[in-house]
Short mmCIF file of C-alpha atoms in Angstrom, two decimals:
data_model
loop_
_atom_site.label_atom_id
_atom_site.label_comp_id
_atom_site.label_asym_id
_atom_site.label_seq_id
_atom_site.Cartn_x
_atom_site.Cartn_y
_atom_site.Cartn_z
CA MET A 1 12.24 31.89 -3.51
CA THR A 2 10.60 33.87 -1.33
CA GLU A 3 11.98 33.04 2.20
CA THR A 4 8.90 30.97 4.58
CA ASN A 5 7.94 31.92 7.88
CA LEU A 6 6.44 28.36 7.87
CA SER A 7 6.49 25.92 11.06
CA ARG A 8 8.49 22.80 10.48
CA ARG A 9 6.46 21.04 13.56
CA GLY A 10 2.83 20.42 14.48
CA PHE A 11 0.39 18.75 12.99
CA LEU A 12 -2.85 20.41 11.18
CA THR A 13 -5.81 18.61 12.16
CA LEU A 14 -8.65 17.49 9.44
CA GLY A 15 -10.87 19.47 11.71
CA THR A 16 -8.47 22.89 10.82
CA VAL A 17 -8.36 21.82 7.32
CA ALA A 18 -12.46 21.28 7.04
CA ALA A 19 -13.14 24.47 9.17
CA ALA A 20 -10.51 26.49 6.40
CA THR A 21 -12.21 25.22 3.51
CA ALA A 22 -15.86 25.48 4.31
CA ALA A 23 -14.78 29.15 4.66
CA VAL A 24 -12.65 29.89 1.92
CA GLY A 25 -13.50 27.25 -0.73
CA ILE A 26 -10.90 24.93 -2.30
CA ALA A 27 -10.69 25.41 -6.31
CA GLY A 28 -9.00 22.87 -8.94
CA CYS A 29 -7.89 26.27 -11.11
CA ALA A 30 -6.97 29.07 -9.36
CA PRO A 31 -5.05 32.80 -10.23
CA SER A 32 -1.64 33.36 -8.67
CA ALA A 33 -0.96 36.09 -5.92
CA ASP A 34 0.86 37.42 -9.25
CA GLY A 35 -1.94 37.79 -11.68
CA GLY A 36 0.19 35.28 -13.46
CA ASN A 37 -1.81 31.99 -13.95
CA GLU A 38 -6.07 33.05 -14.81
CA ALA A 39 -8.59 30.43 -12.85
CA SER A 40 -10.64 28.30 -14.52
CA LEU A 41 -12.32 25.87 -13.34
CA PRO A 42 -13.48 22.58 -15.48
CA GLU A 43 -15.88 22.96 -17.81
CA ALA A 44 -19.22 21.72 -16.78
CA GLY A 45 -19.75 17.82 -17.91
CA ALA A 46 -16.01 16.99 -17.48
CA SER A 47 -15.11 14.57 -15.28
CA GLY A 48 -15.76 15.43 -11.11
CA ALA A 49 -17.00 19.27 -12.34
CA ASN A 50 -20.45 19.68 -11.39
CA ASP A 51 -22.03 16.42 -10.85
CA GLY A 52 -21.49 13.44 -8.91
CA PRO A 53 -20.53 12.95 -5.25
CA SER A 54 -19.57 15.73 -3.50
CA PHE A 55 -15.32 15.01 -3.69
CA MET A 56 -16.13 15.39 -7.51
CA GLN A 57 -17.64 18.53 -6.79
CA ALA A 58 -15.15 21.64 -7.95
CA PRO A 59 -15.48 24.19 -5.29
CA GLU A 60 -14.97 28.02 -5.84
CA PRO A 61 -11.51 29.64 -6.31
CA ILE A 62 -9.51 30.39 -3.99
CA ASP A 63 -9.51 34.48 -3.54
CA PRO A 64 -5.85 35.26 -4.66
CA SER A 65 -5.79 38.25 -2.01
CA SER A 66 -5.76 35.67 0.84
CA ILE A 67 -2.21 34.10 -0.48
CA THR A 68 0.67 35.79 1.35
CA GLU A 69 3.57 34.31 0.30
CA THR A 70 4.90 32.60 -2.45
CA HIS A 71 7.54 30.84 -3.44
CA ASP A 72 9.03 29.39 -7.25
CA TYR A 73 10.95 26.07 -7.49
CA ASP A 74 11.25 23.92 -10.97
CA VAL A 75 9.38 21.16 -9.09
CA VAL A 76 6.80 20.83 -6.27
CA VAL A 77 5.81 17.61 -4.49
CA ILE A 78 2.90 16.95 -2.88
CA GLY A 79 3.01 14.54 -0.38
CA ALA A 80 6.10 13.34 1.96
CA GLY A 81 5.19 9.42 1.76
CA THR A 82 6.98 6.40 -0.36
CA ALA A 83 6.23 7.62 -3.25
CA GLY A 84 7.00 11.35 -2.84
CA VAL A 85 10.38 11.58 -1.36
CA PRO A 86 11.76 9.40 -3.91
CA ALA A 87 10.02 11.86 -6.89
CA ALA A 88 12.04 14.68 -4.79
CA ILE A 89 15.49 13.12 -4.52
CA SER A 90 14.94 11.93 -8.62
CA ALA A 91 13.82 15.58 -9.85
CA HIS A 92 16.71 17.00 -8.17
CA LYS A 93 18.73 14.05 -8.99
CA ASN A 94 18.05 15.36 -12.59
CA GLY A 95 18.80 19.32 -11.82
CA ALA A 96 15.89 20.47 -10.65
CA SER A 97 15.00 22.90 -7.35
CA VAL A 98 12.56 21.21 -5.69
CA CYS A 99 10.03 21.38 -3.05
CA VAL A 100 7.92 18.80 -1.02
CA VAL A 101 4.58 20.21 0.83
CA GLN A 102 3.38 17.78 3.46
CA LYS A 103 -0.19 17.76 5.31
CA GLU A 104 1.29 15.90 8.21
CA LEU A 105 4.31 16.41 10.72
CA THR A 106 6.34 13.84 9.23
CA PRO A 107 7.12 12.02 6.10
CA ILE A 108 4.19 9.59 6.17
CA SER A 109 4.84 5.18 5.12
CA GLN A 110 3.76 1.92 5.30
CA GLY A 111 4.87 -1.55 4.80
CA ASN A 112 8.17 -3.22 4.87
CA THR A 113 8.99 -4.65 1.50
CA ALA A 114 10.06 -2.91 -1.73
CA ALA A 115 10.31 -5.59 -4.80
CA GLY A 116 11.95 -4.76 -8.09
CA ILE A 117 13.88 -6.73 -10.78
CA LYS A 118 17.47 -6.39 -11.22
CA LEU A 119 18.05 -6.07 -15.48
CA GLU A 120 20.88 -7.47 -15.45
CA GLY A 121 21.12 -11.33 -15.74
CA SER A 122 17.40 -11.56 -16.55
CA ASP A 123 15.95 -11.87 -20.21
CA GLU A 124 13.68 -10.04 -22.02
CA ALA A 125 11.13 -12.88 -22.06
CA ALA A 126 11.21 -13.54 -18.48
CA ILE A 127 10.17 -10.31 -18.32
CA GLN A 128 7.21 -10.11 -19.83
CA HIS A 129 5.89 -13.63 -18.56
CA LEU A 130 6.28 -11.77 -15.33
CA ILE A 131 3.90 -9.10 -16.62
CA THR A 132 1.69 -11.19 -18.20
CA ARG A 133 1.48 -13.33 -15.19
CA THR A 134 0.74 -10.08 -13.22
CA LEU A 135 -1.70 -9.13 -15.83
CA GLY A 136 -3.34 -12.08 -14.85
CA GLU A 137 -3.06 -11.66 -11.32
CA ASN A 138 -4.66 -8.52 -11.91
CA GLN A 139 -8.41 -9.87 -13.88
CA TYR A 140 -6.24 -8.76 -16.95
CA ARG A 141 -7.67 -4.57 -16.07
CA SER A 142 -4.36 -3.47 -15.61
CA LYS A 143 -2.50 -1.18 -18.26
CA ARG A 144 0.10 -3.30 -19.65
CA ALA A 145 2.58 0.07 -19.80
CA LEU A 146 2.67 0.53 -16.19
CA LEU A 147 3.26 -2.82 -15.33
CA ASP A 148 6.04 -2.59 -17.77
CA LEU A 149 7.31 0.23 -16.55
CA TRP A 150 7.72 -1.08 -12.87
CA ALA A 151 9.55 -3.84 -14.43
CA HIS A 152 12.10 -2.16 -16.41
CA ARG A 153 12.86 1.13 -13.98
CA SER A 154 12.45 -0.65 -10.32
CA GLY A 155 16.32 -1.88 -10.48
CA GLU A 156 17.31 1.37 -10.92
CA ALA A 157 14.94 3.07 -8.71
CA ILE A 158 15.40 1.41 -5.89
CA GLU A 159 19.20 0.98 -5.92
CA TYR A 160 19.22 4.32 -6.71
CA MET A 161 17.27 5.19 -3.17
CA ALA A 162 19.76 2.38 -1.09
CA GLU A 163 22.54 4.43 -2.34
CA TYR A 164 21.07 7.76 -1.47
CA SER A 165 20.97 7.21 2.38
CA GLN A 166 23.51 4.76 2.43
CA GLY A 167 24.87 4.65 6.33
CA MET A 168 22.84 6.24 7.93
CA GLU A 169 20.21 4.45 10.36
CA ASN A 170 17.15 1.97 9.25
CA ALA A 171 18.58 3.17 5.18
CA PRO A 172 16.77 0.50 3.13
CA THR A 173 19.47 -1.98 1.81
CA LEU A 174 19.08 -4.94 -0.58
CA SER A 175 17.51 -8.19 1.68
CA LYS A 176 19.76 -11.65 1.20
CA ASN A 177 19.01 -14.84 2.77
CA ASP A 178 21.18 -18.23 2.48
CA ARG A 179 19.57 -19.78 -0.45
CA TYR A 180 19.99 -16.24 -2.30
CA PRO A 181 23.42 -14.38 -1.08
CA ASP A 182 23.23 -12.30 -3.72
CA GLY A 183 19.80 -11.16 -2.48
CA TYR A 184 18.35 -11.76 -6.36
CA LEU A 185 15.26 -14.60 -7.12
CA PRO A 186 15.27 -16.42 -10.29
CA VAL A 187 11.97 -16.63 -11.55
CA GLU A 188 12.02 -18.32 -14.01
CA TYR A 189 10.23 -18.61 -18.22
CA PRO A 190 8.12 -21.83 -18.12
CA GLY A 191 9.60 -24.57 -20.63
CA THR A 192 12.81 -22.03 -21.11
CA ASP A 193 16.07 -21.82 -19.00
CA LEU A 194 15.14 -18.49 -19.35
CA LYS A 195 14.84 -15.97 -16.05
CA VAL A 196 13.99 -12.89 -14.42
CA LEU A 197 16.54 -11.53 -11.38
CA THR A 198 13.84 -10.61 -8.91
CA PHE A 199 14.92 -8.76 -5.34
CA SER A 200 13.61 -6.72 -2.64
CA MET A 201 14.91 -4.10 -0.30
CA ARG A 202 14.23 -3.22 3.31
CA CYS A 203 15.32 -0.89 6.00
CA GLY A 204 15.34 -3.87 9.13
CA VAL A 205 12.98 -5.96 10.60
CA LYS A 206 9.75 -5.05 12.39
CA PRO A 207 8.53 -2.99 14.34
CA ILE A 208 11.54 -1.40 11.91
CA CYS A 209 9.89 -0.52 8.91
CA TRP A 210 9.13 1.73 5.77
CA GLN A 211 7.66 4.57 8.24
CA ASP A 212 11.65 4.77 9.28
CA GLY A 213 13.29 4.12 5.75
CA ILE A 214 11.15 6.88 4.23
CA THR A 215 11.85 9.39 7.04
CA THR A 216 15.60 8.42 6.51
CA LEU A 217 15.27 9.16 2.81
CA ALA A 218 13.67 12.63 3.92
CA GLN A 219 16.57 13.51 6.26
CA ALA A 220 18.76 12.84 3.69
CA ALA A 221 16.52 15.04 1.09
CA GLU A 222 16.74 18.05 3.49
CA ALA A 223 20.59 17.72 3.69
CA ASN A 224 21.05 17.60 0.13
CA GLY A 225 18.79 20.87 -0.44
CA ILE A 226 15.73 19.67 -1.31
CA ASP A 227 12.79 21.70 0.85
CA PHE A 228 10.65 20.06 2.90
CA PHE A 229 7.18 22.23 4.24
CA TYR A 230 5.93 20.18 6.89
CA GLU A 231 2.20 21.00 8.14
CA THR A 232 1.20 22.95 4.28
CA PRO A 233 -1.06 20.32 2.80
CA GLY A 234 -2.26 21.18 -0.53
CA VAL A 235 -5.33 22.06 -1.08
CA GLN A 236 -5.79 23.22 -4.64
CA LEU A 237 -3.79 23.15 -7.92
CA VAL A 238 -2.94 25.76 -9.98
CA GLN A 239 -3.58 25.81 -13.40
CA ASP A 240 -2.63 28.09 -17.00
CA ASP A 241 -5.11 29.37 -20.22
CA SER A 242 -3.87 26.37 -21.55
CA GLY A 243 -5.14 23.79 -18.56
CA ALA A 244 -1.38 22.81 -17.77
CA VAL A 245 -0.70 22.85 -13.50
CA THR A 246 1.56 25.25 -12.63
CA GLY A 247 1.40 25.03 -9.20
CA VAL A 248 -0.01 24.57 -5.97
CA ILE A 249 -2.01 26.11 -3.33
CA CYS A 250 -1.51 25.11 0.34
CA GLN A 251 -2.66 26.25 3.41
CA ALA A 252 -0.12 26.79 6.47
CA LYS A 253 -0.46 26.15 10.21
CA ASN A 254 -1.90 29.71 10.99
CA GLY A 255 -4.62 29.22 8.57
CA ASP A 256 -3.10 31.88 5.54
CA TYR A 257 -2.47 29.98 1.77
CA VAL A 258 0.86 29.99 0.15
CA GLN A 259 1.16 29.19 -3.20
CA PHE A 260 4.43 27.27 -4.66
CA ASN A 261 5.11 27.76 -8.35
CA ALA A 262 6.26 24.81 -9.93
CA ALA A 263 7.95 26.31 -13.56
CA LYS A 264 8.47 22.43 -14.88
CA GLY A 265 5.62 20.32 -13.41
CA VAL A 266 3.95 19.45 -10.00
CA VAL A 267 3.80 15.72 -8.42
CA VAL A 268 0.88 14.13 -6.87
CA ALA A 269 1.56 11.69 -4.20
CA THR A 270 -0.86 11.99 -1.36
CA GLY A 271 -1.62 8.78 -0.79
CA ASP A 272 -4.72 6.66 -1.13
CA TYR A 273 -8.73 8.10 0.23
CA GLN A 274 -9.61 5.35 2.44
CA ASN A 275 -9.96 7.29 5.44
CA ASP A 276 -12.97 9.32 3.41
CA GLU A 277 -15.80 7.48 3.61
CA GLU A 278 -18.15 9.16 1.39
CA MET A 279 -15.29 8.02 -1.25
CA VAL A 280 -14.34 4.36 0.21
CA ALA A 281 -19.09 3.93 -0.16
CA TYR A 282 -19.01 5.12 -4.18
CA TYR A 283 -15.48 3.04 -5.22
CA LEU A 284 -15.23 -0.18 -2.56
CA PRO A 285 -18.25 0.00 -1.21
CA ASP A 286 -17.48 -3.94 0.25
CA MET A 287 -15.34 -2.00 2.38
CA ALA A 288 -16.94 0.34 4.60
CA ASN A 289 -17.83 -2.10 7.44
CA PHE A 290 -13.83 -2.77 7.87
CA ASP A 291 -11.63 -1.60 10.36
CA LYS A 292 -8.67 1.17 8.52
CA LYS A 293 -4.95 0.84 8.82
CA GLN A 294 -4.41 4.05 7.94
CA MET A 295 -5.01 7.34 9.38
CA ASN A 296 -5.35 10.93 7.81
CA LYS A 297 -5.81 9.26 4.00
CA THR A 298 -8.72 12.07 2.85
CA GLY A 299 -7.97 11.04 -0.63
CA ASP A 300 -6.49 14.97 -1.18
CA GLY A 301 -4.56 14.43 -4.08
CA HIS A 302 -7.02 12.63 -5.83
CA LYS A 303 -9.87 15.44 -5.56
CA MET A 304 -7.28 18.20 -6.66
CA ILE A 305 -6.70 15.76 -9.83
CA LEU A 306 -10.26 15.53 -10.84
CA TRP A 307 -11.30 19.35 -9.93
CA ALA A 308 -8.13 20.04 -12.60
CA GLY A 309 -9.65 17.95 -15.01
CA GLY A 310 -8.50 14.52 -14.73
CA GLN A 311 -10.16 11.00 -14.31
CA MET A 312 -10.43 8.64 -11.78
CA GLU A 313 -9.85 4.56 -13.49
CA ARG A 314 -12.82 3.11 -14.18
CA VAL A 315 -12.97 -0.30 -13.12
CA GLY A 316 -14.05 -1.40 -9.40
CA HIS A 317 -11.10 -0.45 -7.44
CA THR A 318 -8.50 -2.43 -5.81
CA LYS A 319 -8.36 -3.32 -2.32
CA MET A 320 -5.35 -4.66 -0.40
CA VAL A 321 -6.31 -6.59 3.23
CA HIS A 322 -4.29 -8.65 4.73
CA ASP A 323 -2.79 -9.04 8.01
CA PHE A 324 1.10 -10.30 8.54
CA ASP A 325 1.73 -9.32 11.99
CA SER A 326 -0.29 -11.55 14.36
CA GLY A 327 0.84 -14.91 13.56
CA PRO A 328 3.21 -16.39 11.11
CA MET A 329 2.28 -19.00 8.40
CA PHE A 330 0.03 -16.75 6.72
CA ASN A 331 -0.85 -18.71 4.19
CA GLU A 332 -0.72 -22.20 4.88
CA PRO A 333 -3.41 -23.94 4.51
CA PHE A 334 -4.54 -24.90 7.99
CA MET A 335 -8.63 -25.03 9.52
CA ALA A 336 -9.93 -21.62 9.77
CA VAL A 337 -13.26 -20.60 11.70
CA LYS A 338 -14.73 -17.90 11.98
CA LEU A 339 -15.25 -15.67 15.49
CA SER A 340 -18.68 -17.46 15.86
CA GLY A 341 -16.62 -21.00 15.57
CA GLU A 342 -18.12 -22.06 12.13
CA ARG A 343 -15.64 -22.81 9.68
CA PHE A 344 -16.27 -21.06 6.02
CA CYS A 345 -14.23 -21.80 3.22
CA ASP A 346 -11.29 -24.35 1.34
CA GLU A 347 -8.46 -23.17 3.28
CA TYR A 348 -5.93 -23.30 0.32
CA ILE A 349 -6.50 -19.54 -0.36
CA ASP A 350 -4.53 -16.38 -0.64
CA MET A 351 -4.87 -14.65 2.27
CA SER A 352 -5.16 -11.46 -0.11
CA LEU A 353 -8.64 -13.18 -0.56
CA ILE A 354 -10.66 -14.29 2.32
CA ASN A 355 -11.65 -10.79 3.56
CA ASN A 356 -14.32 -11.36 0.21
CA PHE A 357 -15.86 -14.54 2.79
CA LEU A 358 -16.02 -11.89 5.96
CA ILE A 359 -17.74 -8.94 4.30
CA GLU A 360 -21.27 -9.46 5.85
CA ASP A 361 -19.60 -9.95 9.40
CA GLU A 362 -21.15 -8.69 12.13
CA LYS A 363 -17.77 -7.88 13.06
CA PRO A 364 -15.60 -8.08 9.24
CA GLY A 365 -12.23 -8.75 9.46
CA TYR A 366 -11.74 -11.27 11.59
CA TYR A 367 -11.11 -15.08 11.61
CA CYS A 368 -8.41 -18.01 12.73
CA GLN A 369 -6.37 -20.12 12.16
CA ILE A 370 -6.62 -23.36 13.71
CA PHE A 371 -3.35 -26.18 14.20
CA ASP A 372 -2.28 -28.44 16.24
CA ALA A 373 1.01 -30.41 17.71
CA ASN A 374 2.07 -32.07 13.83
CA TYR A 375 1.58 -28.15 12.55
CA MET A 376 5.65 -28.53 11.39
CA ARG A 377 5.31 -32.49 10.09
CA ASP A 378 1.91 -30.69 8.44
CA VAL A 379 3.46 -27.69 6.45
CA GLU A 380 6.66 -29.57 5.62
CA ASN A 381 4.87 -32.44 3.89
CA TRP A 382 2.75 -29.25 1.86
CA GLY A 383 6.39 -28.12 0.79
CA GLY A 384 6.08 -25.02 3.06
CA LYS A 385 8.40 -23.78 5.58
CA PRO A 386 7.16 -23.97 8.89
CA THR A 387 8.19 -21.55 12.26
CA ASP A 388 9.71 -23.94 15.01
CA PRO A 389 7.96 -23.05 18.44
CA GLU A 390 10.92 -21.03 19.49
CA ALA A 391 10.18 -18.35 16.64
CA LEU A 392 6.41 -19.54 16.92
CA ALA A 393 6.79 -18.08 20.54
CA MET A 394 8.09 -14.48 19.62
CA TYR A 395 3.99 -13.65 18.44
CA MET A 396 2.49 -15.20 21.07
CA PRO A 397 1.52 -12.78 24.45
CA GLU A 398 1.53 -14.87 27.22
CA GLU A 399 4.86 -16.11 26.66
CA ASP A 400 7.48 -14.55 28.83
CA ILE A 401 10.50 -13.20 26.63
CA ALA A 402 12.64 -10.33 27.22
CA GLU A 403 13.01 -9.52 23.83
CA ARG A 404 10.43 -9.85 20.77
CA THR A 405 12.49 -9.71 17.59
CA GLY A 406 10.87 -9.36 14.38
CA VAL A 407 7.35 -8.46 15.12
CA ARG A 408 4.78 -6.33 16.27
CA PRO A 409 4.27 -6.83 20.13
CA ASP A 410 1.01 -4.81 20.07
CA LEU A 411 -0.42 -7.08 17.13
CA ILE A 412 0.35 -9.84 17.81
CA ALA A 413 -2.80 -12.93 18.14
CA THR A 414 -0.93 -16.23 18.38
CA PHE A 415 -2.10 -18.68 21.16
CA LYS A 416 -2.15 -21.86 23.25
CA ALA A 417 -3.82 -24.13 24.59
CA ASP A 418 -4.20 -27.72 26.01
CA THR A 419 -7.85 -27.92 25.46
CA LEU A 420 -10.59 -26.32 22.65
CA ASP A 421 -12.36 -24.93 25.55
CA GLU A 422 -8.90 -23.34 26.56
CA LEU A 423 -8.15 -22.68 22.81
CA ALA A 424 -11.58 -20.91 22.23
CA THR A 425 -11.81 -18.62 25.00
CA LYS A 426 -8.25 -17.24 24.46
CA LEU A 427 -9.28 -16.15 20.67
CA GLY A 428 -12.52 -14.88 21.72
CA ILE A 429 -14.68 -17.16 19.81
CA THR A 430 -18.01 -16.37 20.83
CA ASP A 431 -19.27 -19.89 20.84
CA THR A 432 -17.16 -22.68 22.10
CA SER A 433 -20.08 -25.65 21.40
CA ALA A 434 -20.38 -24.79 17.45
CA PHE A 435 -16.35 -24.36 17.92
CA LYS A 436 -15.64 -27.98 18.59
CA ALA A 437 -18.22 -29.30 16.47
CA ALA A 438 -16.99 -27.61 13.21
CA VAL A 439 -12.82 -29.08 14.90
CA GLU A 440 -14.73 -32.66 15.20
CA ARG A 441 -16.26 -32.26 11.75
CA TYR A 442 -13.42 -31.44 10.24
CA ASN A 443 -11.18 -33.99 11.39
CA GLU A 444 -13.79 -36.56 10.11
CA LEU A 445 -13.54 -35.49 6.56
CA CYS A 446 -9.58 -35.72 7.43
CA ALA A 447 -9.93 -39.31 8.06
CA LYS A 448 -12.44 -39.23 5.17
CA GLY A 449 -9.48 -37.92 2.56
CA ALA A 450 -12.53 -35.52 1.27
CA ASP A 451 -13.54 -32.30 1.88
CA ASP A 452 -17.72 -33.11 1.47
CA ASP A 453 -18.22 -29.31 2.80
CA PHE A 454 -15.59 -26.96 0.60
CA GLY A 455 -13.77 -29.62 -1.54
CA LYS A 456 -10.79 -28.18 -0.07
CA ASP A 457 -7.31 -30.46 -1.63
CA PRO A 458 -7.17 -33.46 0.53
CA LYS A 459 -3.08 -33.01 0.74
CA TYR A 460 -4.27 -30.20 3.20
CA LEU A 461 -6.73 -31.91 4.97
CA LYS A 462 -4.64 -32.08 8.40
CA PRO A 463 -6.86 -33.46 11.39
CA VAL A 464 -6.31 -30.96 14.80
CA ALA A 465 -6.53 -33.84 17.25
CA GLN A 466 -3.05 -33.63 18.96
CA ALA A 467 -2.14 -31.04 21.98
CA PRO A 468 -1.20 -28.37 22.48
CA PHE A 469 -3.15 -26.64 19.98
CA TYR A 470 -2.59 -23.62 18.45
CA GLY A 471 -4.80 -21.07 16.90
CA ILE A 472 -3.78 -17.32 15.30
CA GLN A 473 -6.71 -14.37 15.73
CA LYS A 474 -6.43 -13.15 12.23
CA HIS A 475 -7.49 -9.44 12.02
CA VAL A 476 -7.47 -8.13 8.21
CA ARG A 477 -7.99 -4.37 7.88
CA LEU A 478 -8.25 -2.08 5.00
CA SER A 479 -3.97 -1.93 4.61
CA ALA A 480 -4.12 0.01 1.07
CA ILE A 481 -6.37 1.76 -1.49
CA VAL A 482 -3.82 0.74 -4.58
CA SER A 483 -6.10 2.50 -7.32
CA GLY A 484 -6.42 6.36 -8.43
CA VAL A 485 -6.38 8.72 -10.85
CA ASN A 486 -5.86 7.23 -14.78
CA VAL A 487 -1.91 8.44 -16.03
CA ASP A 488 0.13 7.92 -19.58
CA GLU A 489 3.03 6.27 -19.69
CA GLU A 490 4.75 9.06 -18.35
CA LEU A 491 3.10 9.56 -15.13
CA ARG A 492 1.20 12.89 -16.60
CA ALA A 493 -2.85 12.79 -15.21
CA LEU A 494 -4.97 12.03 -18.11
CA ARG A 495 -8.31 13.77 -18.59
CA GLU A 496 -11.97 11.27 -19.85
CA ASP A 497 -10.88 11.90 -23.19
CA GLY A 498 -7.07 10.90 -22.62
CA SER A 499 -5.30 13.83 -23.58
CA PRO A 500 -2.09 14.62 -20.68
CA ILE A 501 -2.60 17.29 -18.25
CA GLU A 502 0.94 19.02 -18.78
CA GLY A 503 3.04 19.61 -15.66
CA LEU A 504 0.82 17.49 -13.75
CA TYR A 505 2.22 14.04 -12.89
CA VAL A 506 0.94 11.74 -10.31
CA ALA A 507 2.82 8.50 -8.62
CA GLY A 508 1.91 6.06 -5.59
CA ASN A 509 -1.37 5.33 -4.56
CA THR A 510 -2.95 8.20 -5.66
CA ALA A 511 -2.25 6.86 -9.62
CA GLY A 512 -4.33 4.36 -10.72
CA GLN A 513 -4.78 0.86 -13.58
CA PHE A 514 -1.67 -0.26 -12.16
CA TYR A 515 -3.07 -3.21 -10.54
CA SER A 516 -6.98 -2.94 -11.11
CA GLY A 517 -7.95 -6.36 -9.93
CA VAL A 518 -10.49 -6.85 -7.05
CA ASP A 519 -7.96 -7.58 -4.55
CA TYR A 520 -3.47 -6.83 -4.47
CA PRO A 521 -1.56 -9.83 -5.45
CA LEU A 522 0.97 -10.78 -3.00
CA SER A 523 2.87 -13.76 -5.86
CA ILE A 524 6.02 -10.16 -5.95
CA ALA A 525 6.51 -9.51 -2.00
CA GLY A 526 6.78 -5.73 -1.88
CA LEU A 527 5.06 -4.63 -5.30
CA SER A 528 3.12 -2.46 -3.67
CA ILE A 529 6.04 -0.04 -2.42
CA GLY A 530 8.09 -1.06 -4.96
CA ARG A 531 5.63 0.11 -7.51
CA ALA A 532 6.21 3.78 -5.27
CA ILE A 533 9.00 4.56 -5.41
CA THR A 534 9.88 3.70 -8.93
CA PHE A 535 6.84 5.67 -10.44
CA GLY A 536 7.87 8.41 -7.55
CA TYR A 537 11.81 8.10 -8.92
CA VAL A 538 10.18 8.48 -13.05
CA ALA A 539 8.02 11.54 -12.18
CA GLY A 540 10.55 13.34 -10.89
CA GLU A 541 12.50 13.11 -13.84
CA ASN A 542 9.91 13.44 -16.06
CA ALA A 543 8.83 17.20 -14.49
CA ALA A 544 12.49 17.60 -14.13
CA LEU A 545 13.38 17.03 -17.21
CA ARG A 546 10.48 18.56 -19.17
#
């Protein structure tokens, strides 16, 4: 392996990458510095070759003379995130020499919980029932084999990650509670005594999140001999005459190109594309005006795979749009209003879907949940678990609390007021008269026991009449796009004709066909992170054993 003088600290800005790309060009296939791999672009008419939007256009190959260094590994992972770090750990576990190239200064992740299945003690019929249920939540457009892959490998993958960094600060651990002291939540197969044992893993309570967990895993990986190259974004894949991927060309902080050769395989795990406006407009036009929760997620891996002949999944892409931070009880069917003060839906709807009512708003993504002093009794009558006033105060920025636990203080937005006028002001409602009229109308429907406006189940019609009044200003943003390129059961990228691109594996939100519905389902808490860890783990294993 050639010695490197690449910096491991700092940040390569988007402007620098864009300028270098415009000056030199980025190619999906290019020769290595020693001429061992012939350059070959996708044929005209191939996926993303010479038609469609600009991100599909395969640029000219990088001039081999501009490649200043080469490094040789068995497996190269592009992206130090939720899928990329487990991919590197898994490949290394299976005997491969491994490096990770990362665009950012540090590892990057998001979210809080990883979900998996404990196979021991689970019944196969129950597992298949859970897969079918999840398939239905995705409008039956997902590739079942990928859901099956998560179901049967997630327990192994997630538990291995927990063991890998055990004893380190913010190491992920199995979540436990009073009802399930072992951490396993059974999901029953209806009409039988069969069950599947699901579990979740976290690295702490908010504000600790998976950013902390993936950083811990990356530190453990580096200590165990995996090389990390930060500030070194991948800009093109290298392919041989057969089309197999044999490496990646990256760009160093100083602008030089560096080639990383992969004797066994490349794993692309670069996250989603929410910060590329053209890609969002093309695949998710309903999200074009929503605020984005992440930064610098520009679809780099998707583009490189398209240029190498890969294919994006041909369905409307799946968006993850929610807000767990402004207040608790996010899925309770309290009265809901827009910032204009108007009620707009039957509130018995999953919070992951409510964004669909807000797309045409001038300020899309904002709405408010409204409830009164009787909320605890109401939630209990619904069969829910109310947040008591002391815990609710943690979400109230106006409360004088010395230490807020379990929340993100910069995102909380729960308020209490003695009058509706005061509550409207605190929530930022623009038309107080309209808001008060909406509450009056809602209370009339509650008294009547029938929702003439939206048909809400009468069970969930509870008046907003007893002071103090409460409101949570929700701000749902695009958290992630969980669609990407087509892959097979081995997580190899697929061409338009369905054949695999040898040596090219994809994991995390760069890979597609796992969700495929309109919105990310919330029925399995932590499925996104659980899928990313599992598929990274499996992709790294497959690459190492190729």
